[in-house]
Short mmCIF file of C-alpha atoms and ligand atoms in Angstrom, two decimals:
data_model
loop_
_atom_site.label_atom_id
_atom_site.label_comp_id
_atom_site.label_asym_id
_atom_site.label_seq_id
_atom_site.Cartn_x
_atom_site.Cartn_y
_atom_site.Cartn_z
CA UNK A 1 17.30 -11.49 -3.73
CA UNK A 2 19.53 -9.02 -2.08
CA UNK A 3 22.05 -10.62 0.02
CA UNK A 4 20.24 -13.28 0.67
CA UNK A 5 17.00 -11.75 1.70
CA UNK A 6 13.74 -11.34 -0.78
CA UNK A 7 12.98 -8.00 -1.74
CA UNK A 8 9.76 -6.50 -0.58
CA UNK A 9 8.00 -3.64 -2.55
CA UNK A 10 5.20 -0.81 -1.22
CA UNK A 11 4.27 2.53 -1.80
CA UNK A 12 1.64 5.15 -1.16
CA UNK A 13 0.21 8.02 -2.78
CA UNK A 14 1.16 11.76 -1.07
CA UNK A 15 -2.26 12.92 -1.49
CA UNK A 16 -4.24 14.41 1.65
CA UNK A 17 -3.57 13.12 5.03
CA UNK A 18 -3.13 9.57 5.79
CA UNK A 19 -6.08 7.78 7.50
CA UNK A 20 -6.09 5.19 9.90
CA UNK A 21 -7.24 2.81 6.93
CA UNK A 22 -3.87 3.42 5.39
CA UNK A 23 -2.15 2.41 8.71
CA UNK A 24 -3.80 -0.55 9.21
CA UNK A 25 -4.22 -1.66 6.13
CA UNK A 26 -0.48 -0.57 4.69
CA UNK A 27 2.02 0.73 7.18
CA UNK A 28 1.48 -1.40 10.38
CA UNK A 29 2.18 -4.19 8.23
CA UNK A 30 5.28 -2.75 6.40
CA UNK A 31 6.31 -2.45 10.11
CA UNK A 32 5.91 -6.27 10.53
CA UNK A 33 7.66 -7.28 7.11
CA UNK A 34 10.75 -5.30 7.81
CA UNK A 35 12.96 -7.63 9.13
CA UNK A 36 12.29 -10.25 6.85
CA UNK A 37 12.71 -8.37 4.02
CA UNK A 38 14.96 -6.10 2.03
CA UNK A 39 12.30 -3.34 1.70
CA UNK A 40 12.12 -0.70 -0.55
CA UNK A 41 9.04 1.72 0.73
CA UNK A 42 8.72 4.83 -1.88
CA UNK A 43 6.31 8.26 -1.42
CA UNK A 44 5.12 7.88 -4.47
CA UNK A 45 4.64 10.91 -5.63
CA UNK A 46 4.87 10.71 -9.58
CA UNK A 47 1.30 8.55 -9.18
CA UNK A 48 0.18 11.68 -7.32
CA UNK A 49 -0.23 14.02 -10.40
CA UNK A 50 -2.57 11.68 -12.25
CA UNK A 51 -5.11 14.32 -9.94
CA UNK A 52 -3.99 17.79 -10.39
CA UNK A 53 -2.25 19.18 -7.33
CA UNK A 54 -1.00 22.05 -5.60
CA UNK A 55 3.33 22.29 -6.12
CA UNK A 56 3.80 23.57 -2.53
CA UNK A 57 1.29 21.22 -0.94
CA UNK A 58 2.48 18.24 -3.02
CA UNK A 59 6.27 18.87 -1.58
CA UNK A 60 4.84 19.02 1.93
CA UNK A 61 2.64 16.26 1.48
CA UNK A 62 5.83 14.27 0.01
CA UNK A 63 7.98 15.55 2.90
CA UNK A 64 5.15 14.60 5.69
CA UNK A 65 4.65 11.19 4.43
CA UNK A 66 8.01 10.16 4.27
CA UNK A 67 8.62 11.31 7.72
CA UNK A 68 5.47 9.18 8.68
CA UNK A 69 6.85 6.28 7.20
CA UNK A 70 9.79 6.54 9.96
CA UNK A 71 8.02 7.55 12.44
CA UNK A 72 5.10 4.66 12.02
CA UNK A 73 8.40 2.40 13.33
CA UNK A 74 10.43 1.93 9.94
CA UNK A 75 14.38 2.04 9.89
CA UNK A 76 15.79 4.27 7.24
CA UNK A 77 18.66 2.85 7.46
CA UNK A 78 17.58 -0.54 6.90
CA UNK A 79 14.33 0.14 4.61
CA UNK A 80 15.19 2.03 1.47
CA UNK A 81 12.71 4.68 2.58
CA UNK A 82 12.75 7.19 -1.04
CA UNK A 83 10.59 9.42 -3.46
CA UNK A 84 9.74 7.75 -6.72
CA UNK A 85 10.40 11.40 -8.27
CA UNK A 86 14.05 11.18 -7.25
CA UNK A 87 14.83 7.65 -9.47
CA UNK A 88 14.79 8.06 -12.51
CA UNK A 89 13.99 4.44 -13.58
CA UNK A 90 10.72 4.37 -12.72
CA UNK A 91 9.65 6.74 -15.84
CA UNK A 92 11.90 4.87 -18.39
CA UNK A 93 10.66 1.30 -17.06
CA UNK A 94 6.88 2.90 -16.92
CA UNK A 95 7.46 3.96 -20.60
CA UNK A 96 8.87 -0.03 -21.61
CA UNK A 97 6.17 -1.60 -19.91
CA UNK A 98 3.05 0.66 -21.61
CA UNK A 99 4.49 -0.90 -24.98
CA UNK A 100 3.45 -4.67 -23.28
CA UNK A 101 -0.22 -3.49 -21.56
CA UNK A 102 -3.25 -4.08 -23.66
CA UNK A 103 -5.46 -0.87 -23.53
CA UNK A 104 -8.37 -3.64 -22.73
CA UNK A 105 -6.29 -4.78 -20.01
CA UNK A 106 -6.34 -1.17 -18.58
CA UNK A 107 -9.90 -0.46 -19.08
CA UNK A 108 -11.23 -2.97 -16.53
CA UNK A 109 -9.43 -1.60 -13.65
CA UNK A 110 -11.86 -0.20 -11.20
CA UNK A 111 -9.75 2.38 -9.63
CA UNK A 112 -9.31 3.92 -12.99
CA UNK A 113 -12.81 4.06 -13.09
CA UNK A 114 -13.83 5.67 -9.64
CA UNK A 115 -11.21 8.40 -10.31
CA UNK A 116 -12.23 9.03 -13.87
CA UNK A 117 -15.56 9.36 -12.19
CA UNK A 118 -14.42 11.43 -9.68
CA UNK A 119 -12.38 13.68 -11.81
CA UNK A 120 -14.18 14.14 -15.00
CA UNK A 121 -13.02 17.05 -16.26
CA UNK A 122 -9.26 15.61 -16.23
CA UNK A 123 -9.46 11.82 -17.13
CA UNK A 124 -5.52 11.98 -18.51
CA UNK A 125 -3.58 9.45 -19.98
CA UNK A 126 -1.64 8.96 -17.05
CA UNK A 127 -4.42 8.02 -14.74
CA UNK A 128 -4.83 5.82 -16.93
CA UNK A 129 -1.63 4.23 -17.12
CA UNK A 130 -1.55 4.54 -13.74
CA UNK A 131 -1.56 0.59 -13.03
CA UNK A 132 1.48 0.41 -15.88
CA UNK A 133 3.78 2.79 -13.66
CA UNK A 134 3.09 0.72 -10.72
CA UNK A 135 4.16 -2.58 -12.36
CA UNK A 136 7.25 -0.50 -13.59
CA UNK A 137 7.70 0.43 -9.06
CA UNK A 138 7.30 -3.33 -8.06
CA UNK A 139 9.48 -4.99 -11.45
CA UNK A 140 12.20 -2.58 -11.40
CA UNK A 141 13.30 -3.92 -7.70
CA UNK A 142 12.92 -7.24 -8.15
CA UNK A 143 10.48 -7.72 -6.03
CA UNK A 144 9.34 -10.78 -4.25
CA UNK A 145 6.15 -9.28 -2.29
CA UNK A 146 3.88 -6.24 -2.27
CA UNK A 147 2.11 -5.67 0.63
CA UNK A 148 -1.06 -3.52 -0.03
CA UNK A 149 -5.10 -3.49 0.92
CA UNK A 150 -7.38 -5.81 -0.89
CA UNK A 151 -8.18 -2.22 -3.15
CA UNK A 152 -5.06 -2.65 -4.54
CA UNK A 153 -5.07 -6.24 -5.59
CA UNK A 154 -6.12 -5.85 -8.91
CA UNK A 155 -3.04 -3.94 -9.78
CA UNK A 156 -0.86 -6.16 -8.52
CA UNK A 157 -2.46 -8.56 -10.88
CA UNK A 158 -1.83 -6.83 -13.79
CA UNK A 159 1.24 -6.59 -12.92
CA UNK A 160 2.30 -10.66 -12.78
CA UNK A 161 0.35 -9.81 -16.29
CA UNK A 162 2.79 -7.43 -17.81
CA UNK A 163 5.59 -9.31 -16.81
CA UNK A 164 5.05 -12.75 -17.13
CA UNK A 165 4.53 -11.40 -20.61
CA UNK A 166 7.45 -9.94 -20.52
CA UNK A 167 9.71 -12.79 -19.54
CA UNK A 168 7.22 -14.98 -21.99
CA UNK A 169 9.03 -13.05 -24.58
CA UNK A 170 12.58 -12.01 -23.19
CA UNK A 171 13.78 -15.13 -20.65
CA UNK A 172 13.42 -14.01 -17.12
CA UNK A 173 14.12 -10.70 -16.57
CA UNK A 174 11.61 -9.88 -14.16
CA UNK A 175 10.81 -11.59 -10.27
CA UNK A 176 7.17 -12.06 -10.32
CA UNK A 177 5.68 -10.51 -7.41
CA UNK A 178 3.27 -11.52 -5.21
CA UNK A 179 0.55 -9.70 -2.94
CA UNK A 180 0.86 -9.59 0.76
CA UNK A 181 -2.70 -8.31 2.58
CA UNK A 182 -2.77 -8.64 6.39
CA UNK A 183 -4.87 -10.75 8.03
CA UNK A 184 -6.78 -7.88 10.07
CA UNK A 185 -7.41 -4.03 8.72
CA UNK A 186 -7.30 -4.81 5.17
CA UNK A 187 -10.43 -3.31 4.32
CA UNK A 188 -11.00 -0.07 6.80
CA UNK A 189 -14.26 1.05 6.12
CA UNK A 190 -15.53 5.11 6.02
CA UNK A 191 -16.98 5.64 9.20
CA UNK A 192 -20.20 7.55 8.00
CA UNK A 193 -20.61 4.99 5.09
CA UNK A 194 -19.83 1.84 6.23
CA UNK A 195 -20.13 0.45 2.22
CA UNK A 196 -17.22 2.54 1.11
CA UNK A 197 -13.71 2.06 2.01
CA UNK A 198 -12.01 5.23 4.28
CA UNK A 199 -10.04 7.25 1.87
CA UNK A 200 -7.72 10.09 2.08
CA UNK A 201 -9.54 11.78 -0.45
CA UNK A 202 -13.13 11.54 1.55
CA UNK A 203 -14.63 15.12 1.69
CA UNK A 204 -16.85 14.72 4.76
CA UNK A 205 -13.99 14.90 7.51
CA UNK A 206 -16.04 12.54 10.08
CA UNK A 207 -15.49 9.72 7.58
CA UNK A 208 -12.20 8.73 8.27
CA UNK A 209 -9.47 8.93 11.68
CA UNK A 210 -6.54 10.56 10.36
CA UNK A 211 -3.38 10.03 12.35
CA UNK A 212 -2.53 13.02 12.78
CA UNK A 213 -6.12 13.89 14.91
CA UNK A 214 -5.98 14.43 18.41
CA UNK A 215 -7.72 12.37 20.92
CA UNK A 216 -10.69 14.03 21.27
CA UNK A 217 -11.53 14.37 17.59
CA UNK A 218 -11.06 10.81 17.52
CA UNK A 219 -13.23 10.13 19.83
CA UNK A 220 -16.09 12.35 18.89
CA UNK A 221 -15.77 10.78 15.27
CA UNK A 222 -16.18 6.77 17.03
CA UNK A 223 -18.89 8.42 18.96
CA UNK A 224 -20.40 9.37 15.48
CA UNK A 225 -20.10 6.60 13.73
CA UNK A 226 -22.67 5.06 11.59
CA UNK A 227 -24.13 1.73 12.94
CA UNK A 228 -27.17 0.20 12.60
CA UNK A 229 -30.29 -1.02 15.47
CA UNK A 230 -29.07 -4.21 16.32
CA UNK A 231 -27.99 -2.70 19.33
CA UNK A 232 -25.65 -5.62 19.83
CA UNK A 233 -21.67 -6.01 19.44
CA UNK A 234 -21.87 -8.98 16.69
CA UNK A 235 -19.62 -9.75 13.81
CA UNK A 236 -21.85 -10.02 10.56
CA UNK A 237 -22.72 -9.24 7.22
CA UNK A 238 -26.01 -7.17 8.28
CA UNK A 239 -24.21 -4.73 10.68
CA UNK A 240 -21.26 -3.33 7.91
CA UNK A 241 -20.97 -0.63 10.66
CA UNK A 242 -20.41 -2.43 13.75
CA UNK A 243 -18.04 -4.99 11.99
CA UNK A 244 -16.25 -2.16 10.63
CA UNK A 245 -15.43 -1.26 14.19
CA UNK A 246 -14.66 -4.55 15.33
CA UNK A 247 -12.25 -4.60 12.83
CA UNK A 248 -10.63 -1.74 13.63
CA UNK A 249 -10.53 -3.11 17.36
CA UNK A 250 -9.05 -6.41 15.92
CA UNK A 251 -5.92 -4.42 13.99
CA UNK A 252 -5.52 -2.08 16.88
CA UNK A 253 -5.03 -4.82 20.26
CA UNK A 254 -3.86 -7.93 18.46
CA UNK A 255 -7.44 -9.68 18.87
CA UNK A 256 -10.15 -11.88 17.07
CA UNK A 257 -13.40 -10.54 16.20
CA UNK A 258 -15.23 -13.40 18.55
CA UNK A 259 -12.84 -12.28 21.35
CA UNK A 260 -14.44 -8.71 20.85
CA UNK A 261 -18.03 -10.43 20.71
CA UNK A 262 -17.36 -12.17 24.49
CA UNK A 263 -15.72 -9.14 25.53
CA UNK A 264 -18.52 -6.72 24.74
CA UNK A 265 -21.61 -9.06 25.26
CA UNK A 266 -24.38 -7.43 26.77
CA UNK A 267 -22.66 -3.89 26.49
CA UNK A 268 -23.84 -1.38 25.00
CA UNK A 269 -22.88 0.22 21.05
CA UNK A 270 -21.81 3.48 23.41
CA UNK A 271 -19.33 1.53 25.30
CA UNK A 272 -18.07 -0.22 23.01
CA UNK A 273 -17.38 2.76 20.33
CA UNK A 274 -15.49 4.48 23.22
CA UNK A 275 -13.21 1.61 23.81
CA UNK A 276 -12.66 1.40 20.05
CA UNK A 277 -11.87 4.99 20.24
CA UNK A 278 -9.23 4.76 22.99
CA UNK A 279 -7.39 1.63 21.50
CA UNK A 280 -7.34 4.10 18.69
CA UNK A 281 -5.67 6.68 20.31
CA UNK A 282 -3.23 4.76 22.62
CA UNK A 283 -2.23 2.84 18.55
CA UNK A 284 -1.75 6.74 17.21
CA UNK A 285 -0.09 8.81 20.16
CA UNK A 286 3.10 7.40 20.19
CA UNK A 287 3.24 7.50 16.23
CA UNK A 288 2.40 11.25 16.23
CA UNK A 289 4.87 12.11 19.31
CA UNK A 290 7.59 10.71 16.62
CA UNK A 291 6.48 12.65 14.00
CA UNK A 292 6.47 15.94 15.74
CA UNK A 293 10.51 15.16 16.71
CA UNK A 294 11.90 13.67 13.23
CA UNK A 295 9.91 16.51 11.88
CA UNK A 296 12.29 19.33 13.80
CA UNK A 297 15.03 17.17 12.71
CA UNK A 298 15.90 18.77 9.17
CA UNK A 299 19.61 17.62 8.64
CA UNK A 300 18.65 13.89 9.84
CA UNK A 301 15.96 13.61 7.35
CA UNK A 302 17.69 15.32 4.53
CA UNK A 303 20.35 12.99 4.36
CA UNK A 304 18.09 10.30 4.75
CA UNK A 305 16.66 11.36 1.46
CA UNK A 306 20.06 11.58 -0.30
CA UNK A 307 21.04 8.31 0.74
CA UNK A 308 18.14 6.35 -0.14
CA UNK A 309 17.99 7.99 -3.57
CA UNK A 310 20.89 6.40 -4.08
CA UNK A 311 20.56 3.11 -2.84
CA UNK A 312 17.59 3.09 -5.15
CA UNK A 313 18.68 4.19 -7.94
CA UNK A 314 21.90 1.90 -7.79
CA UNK A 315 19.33 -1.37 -7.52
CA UNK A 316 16.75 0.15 -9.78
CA UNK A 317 19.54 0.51 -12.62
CA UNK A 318 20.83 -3.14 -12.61
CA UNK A 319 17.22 -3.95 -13.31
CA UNK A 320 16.75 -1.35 -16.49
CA UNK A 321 19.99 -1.68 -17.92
CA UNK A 322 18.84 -5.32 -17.97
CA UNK A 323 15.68 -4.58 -19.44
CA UNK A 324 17.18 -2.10 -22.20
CA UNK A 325 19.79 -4.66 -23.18
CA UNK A 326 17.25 -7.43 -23.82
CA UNK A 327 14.73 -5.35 -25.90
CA UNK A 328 17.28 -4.32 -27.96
CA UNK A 329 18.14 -0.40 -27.11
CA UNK A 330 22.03 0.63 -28.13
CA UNK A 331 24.50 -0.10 -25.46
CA UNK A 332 26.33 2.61 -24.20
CA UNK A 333 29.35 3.98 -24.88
CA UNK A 334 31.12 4.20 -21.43
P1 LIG B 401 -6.95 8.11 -2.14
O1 LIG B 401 -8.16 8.46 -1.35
O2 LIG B 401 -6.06 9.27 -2.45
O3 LIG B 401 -7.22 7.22 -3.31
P2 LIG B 401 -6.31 6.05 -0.28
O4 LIG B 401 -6.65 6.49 1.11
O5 LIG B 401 -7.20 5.09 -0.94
O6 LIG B 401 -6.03 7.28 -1.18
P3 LIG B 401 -3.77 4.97 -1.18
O7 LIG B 401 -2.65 5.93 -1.28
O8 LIG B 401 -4.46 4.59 -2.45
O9 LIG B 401 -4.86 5.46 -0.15
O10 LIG B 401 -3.29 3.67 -0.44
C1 LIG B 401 -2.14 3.50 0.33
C2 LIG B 401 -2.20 2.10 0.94
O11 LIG B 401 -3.19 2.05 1.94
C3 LIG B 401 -2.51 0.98 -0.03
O12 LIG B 401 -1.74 -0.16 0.27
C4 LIG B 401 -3.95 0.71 0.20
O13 LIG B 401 -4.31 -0.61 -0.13
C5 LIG B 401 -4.09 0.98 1.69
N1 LIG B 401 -5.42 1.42 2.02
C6 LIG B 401 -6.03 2.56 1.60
N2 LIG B 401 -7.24 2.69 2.13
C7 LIG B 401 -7.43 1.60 2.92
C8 LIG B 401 -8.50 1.16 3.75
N3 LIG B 401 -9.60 1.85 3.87
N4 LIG B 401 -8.34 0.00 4.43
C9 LIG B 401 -7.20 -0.70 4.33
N5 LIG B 401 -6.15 -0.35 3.56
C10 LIG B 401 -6.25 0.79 2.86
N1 LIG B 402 -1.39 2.38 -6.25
C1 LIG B 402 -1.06 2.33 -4.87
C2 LIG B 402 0.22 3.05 -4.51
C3 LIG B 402 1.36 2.41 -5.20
C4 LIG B 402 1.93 1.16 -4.88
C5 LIG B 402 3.01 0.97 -5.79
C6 LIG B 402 1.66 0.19 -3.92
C7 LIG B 402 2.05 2.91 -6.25
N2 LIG B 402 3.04 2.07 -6.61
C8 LIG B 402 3.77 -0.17 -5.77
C9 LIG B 402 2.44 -0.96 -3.90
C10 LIG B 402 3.48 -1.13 -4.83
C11 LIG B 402 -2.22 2.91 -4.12
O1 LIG B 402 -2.98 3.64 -4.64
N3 LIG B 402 -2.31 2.59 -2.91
#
């Protein structure tokens, strides 16, 4: 609790260009939570280099994210909006916590296993701690809930893991978190492969709406899209394409998937990927118009940045000293 509000947890990678998947599924609901909550949202970026990346794309990435956080409606000056890089408790919690994850524990994730698949020729250690440093994100504020997509579930279960083991041991020291996964766009699905979830890191461009597209990309992508012959605007399990755009519909106008059924009965899959493709564009214009003025706005975000640093390093260092104390680490001399 921080003054009498729970504390709420999220992050996301700065790696390639957010997709609409990540708003939906992430962001919009950060959005929603931000009242409620004390919220800490971090960029980060330390997660990043489990895939090799380029230093001056990295920093831009880093830069362009956080200013999409703000711009996708968040208040920096309520929402501790921060790079991971810039606290430095995330490392020395990361490094506690490995010493109480089971290697078995780590080898079932899946995500660990896609991106060792995907990046053979650099499977590092720290992809696959990756799960261990995320724990160490969530723990080290305290916090009550993590919003994420179902893809992430799995590490937020590890996590309870780690430190339910933890307190098992020490007393508790550590909140134990739970997952928060919106009721519509949790699972946005890759446009030309309906069975695979839209992902930043997608190499075929037409697979996923990035926000920052203009309108008529996005709607040549819809127009695109992979469906099947039905022919006919129904929510099932048989047409993973169509109900991949009625979802997307749902998240963007506030609507039920059998409202989208009545709405569109008897129309056609052409219709009804154009009006998915304009409720996608009226969700993302006003987002990008705010992005392209913070942006311009150097000073503003800059000391944004310094402040948030420091509001989470100041509640991220009550936690560790904690932490070091209880294991048993010298105290310091002040
Ligand atoms: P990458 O392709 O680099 O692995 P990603 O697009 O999967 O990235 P992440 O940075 O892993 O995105 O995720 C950021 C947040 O967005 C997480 O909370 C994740 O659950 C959510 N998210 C990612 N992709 C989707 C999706 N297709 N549908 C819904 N939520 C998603
Ligand atoms: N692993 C997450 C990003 C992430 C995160 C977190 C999400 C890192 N640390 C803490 C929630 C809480 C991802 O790939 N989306």
């Amino acid at each position: 609790m921080i003054d009498d509000k729970k504390v709420l947890f999220s992050g996301m990678q700065s790696t390639g260009n957010l997709t609409l998947g990540n708003y939906l599924g992430a962001l919009k609901n950060w959005v929603s939570l931000s009242d409620e909550y004390e919220c800490f949202y971090s960029v980060v970026d330390m997660h990043s280099i489990t895939v090799r990346q380029d230093p001056a794309e990295l920093r831009k990435r880093a830069r362009s994210l956080l200013t999409l956080y703000i711009a996708a409606g968040l208040d920096p000056k309520k929402n501790c909006i921060y790079y991971q890089s810039h606290v430095s408790g995330h490392a020395e919690l990361a490094w506690i916590l490995n010493c109480f994850t089971y290697m078995g524990e780590l080898n079932r994730m899946t995500q660990f296993k896609d991106k060792a698949a995907k990046h053979a020729d650099n499977i590092n250690a720290g992809l696959f701690t990756y799960p261990v440093l995320m724990a160490a994100d969530i723990l080290l504020y305290q916090a009550d809930v993590v919003p994420v997509g179902k893809d992430q579930l799995q590490h937020l279960e590890i996590t309870r893991d780690i430190a339910q083991r933890f307190n098992g041991i020490y007393g508790d020291v550590f909140t134990i978190p739970e997952p928060y996964v919106g009721k519509s766009g949790a699972r946005i699905m890759s446009l030309q492969d309906p069975s695979k979830k839209m992902s930043k890191s997608d190499e075929n461009q037409n697979a996923s709406i990035y926000l920052m597209d203009d309108p008529d990309t996005i709607i040549r992508k819809f127009k695109r899209a992979v469906t099947d012959s039905e022919a006919c605007v129904r929510y099932c399990e048989e047409q993973p394409g169509i109900r991949n755009l009625i979802d997307i519909y749902c998240a963007c106008n506030d609507v039920k998937p059998e409202d989208v059924e009545k709405e569109f009965d008897g129309k056609g899959y052409g219709d009804f990927k154009m009006a998915v493709g304009e409720s996608v564009v009226s969700v993302l214009k006003p987002l990008q118009e705010r992005y392209e003025q913070l942006s311009k706005d150097k000073a503003y975000l800059d000391s944004i940045i310094k402040e948030n640093a420091e509001k989470a390093q100041y509640y991220s260092n009550k936690t560790l000293r904690k932490v070091q104390k209880k294991i048993g680490f010298p105290e310091r001399i002040r």
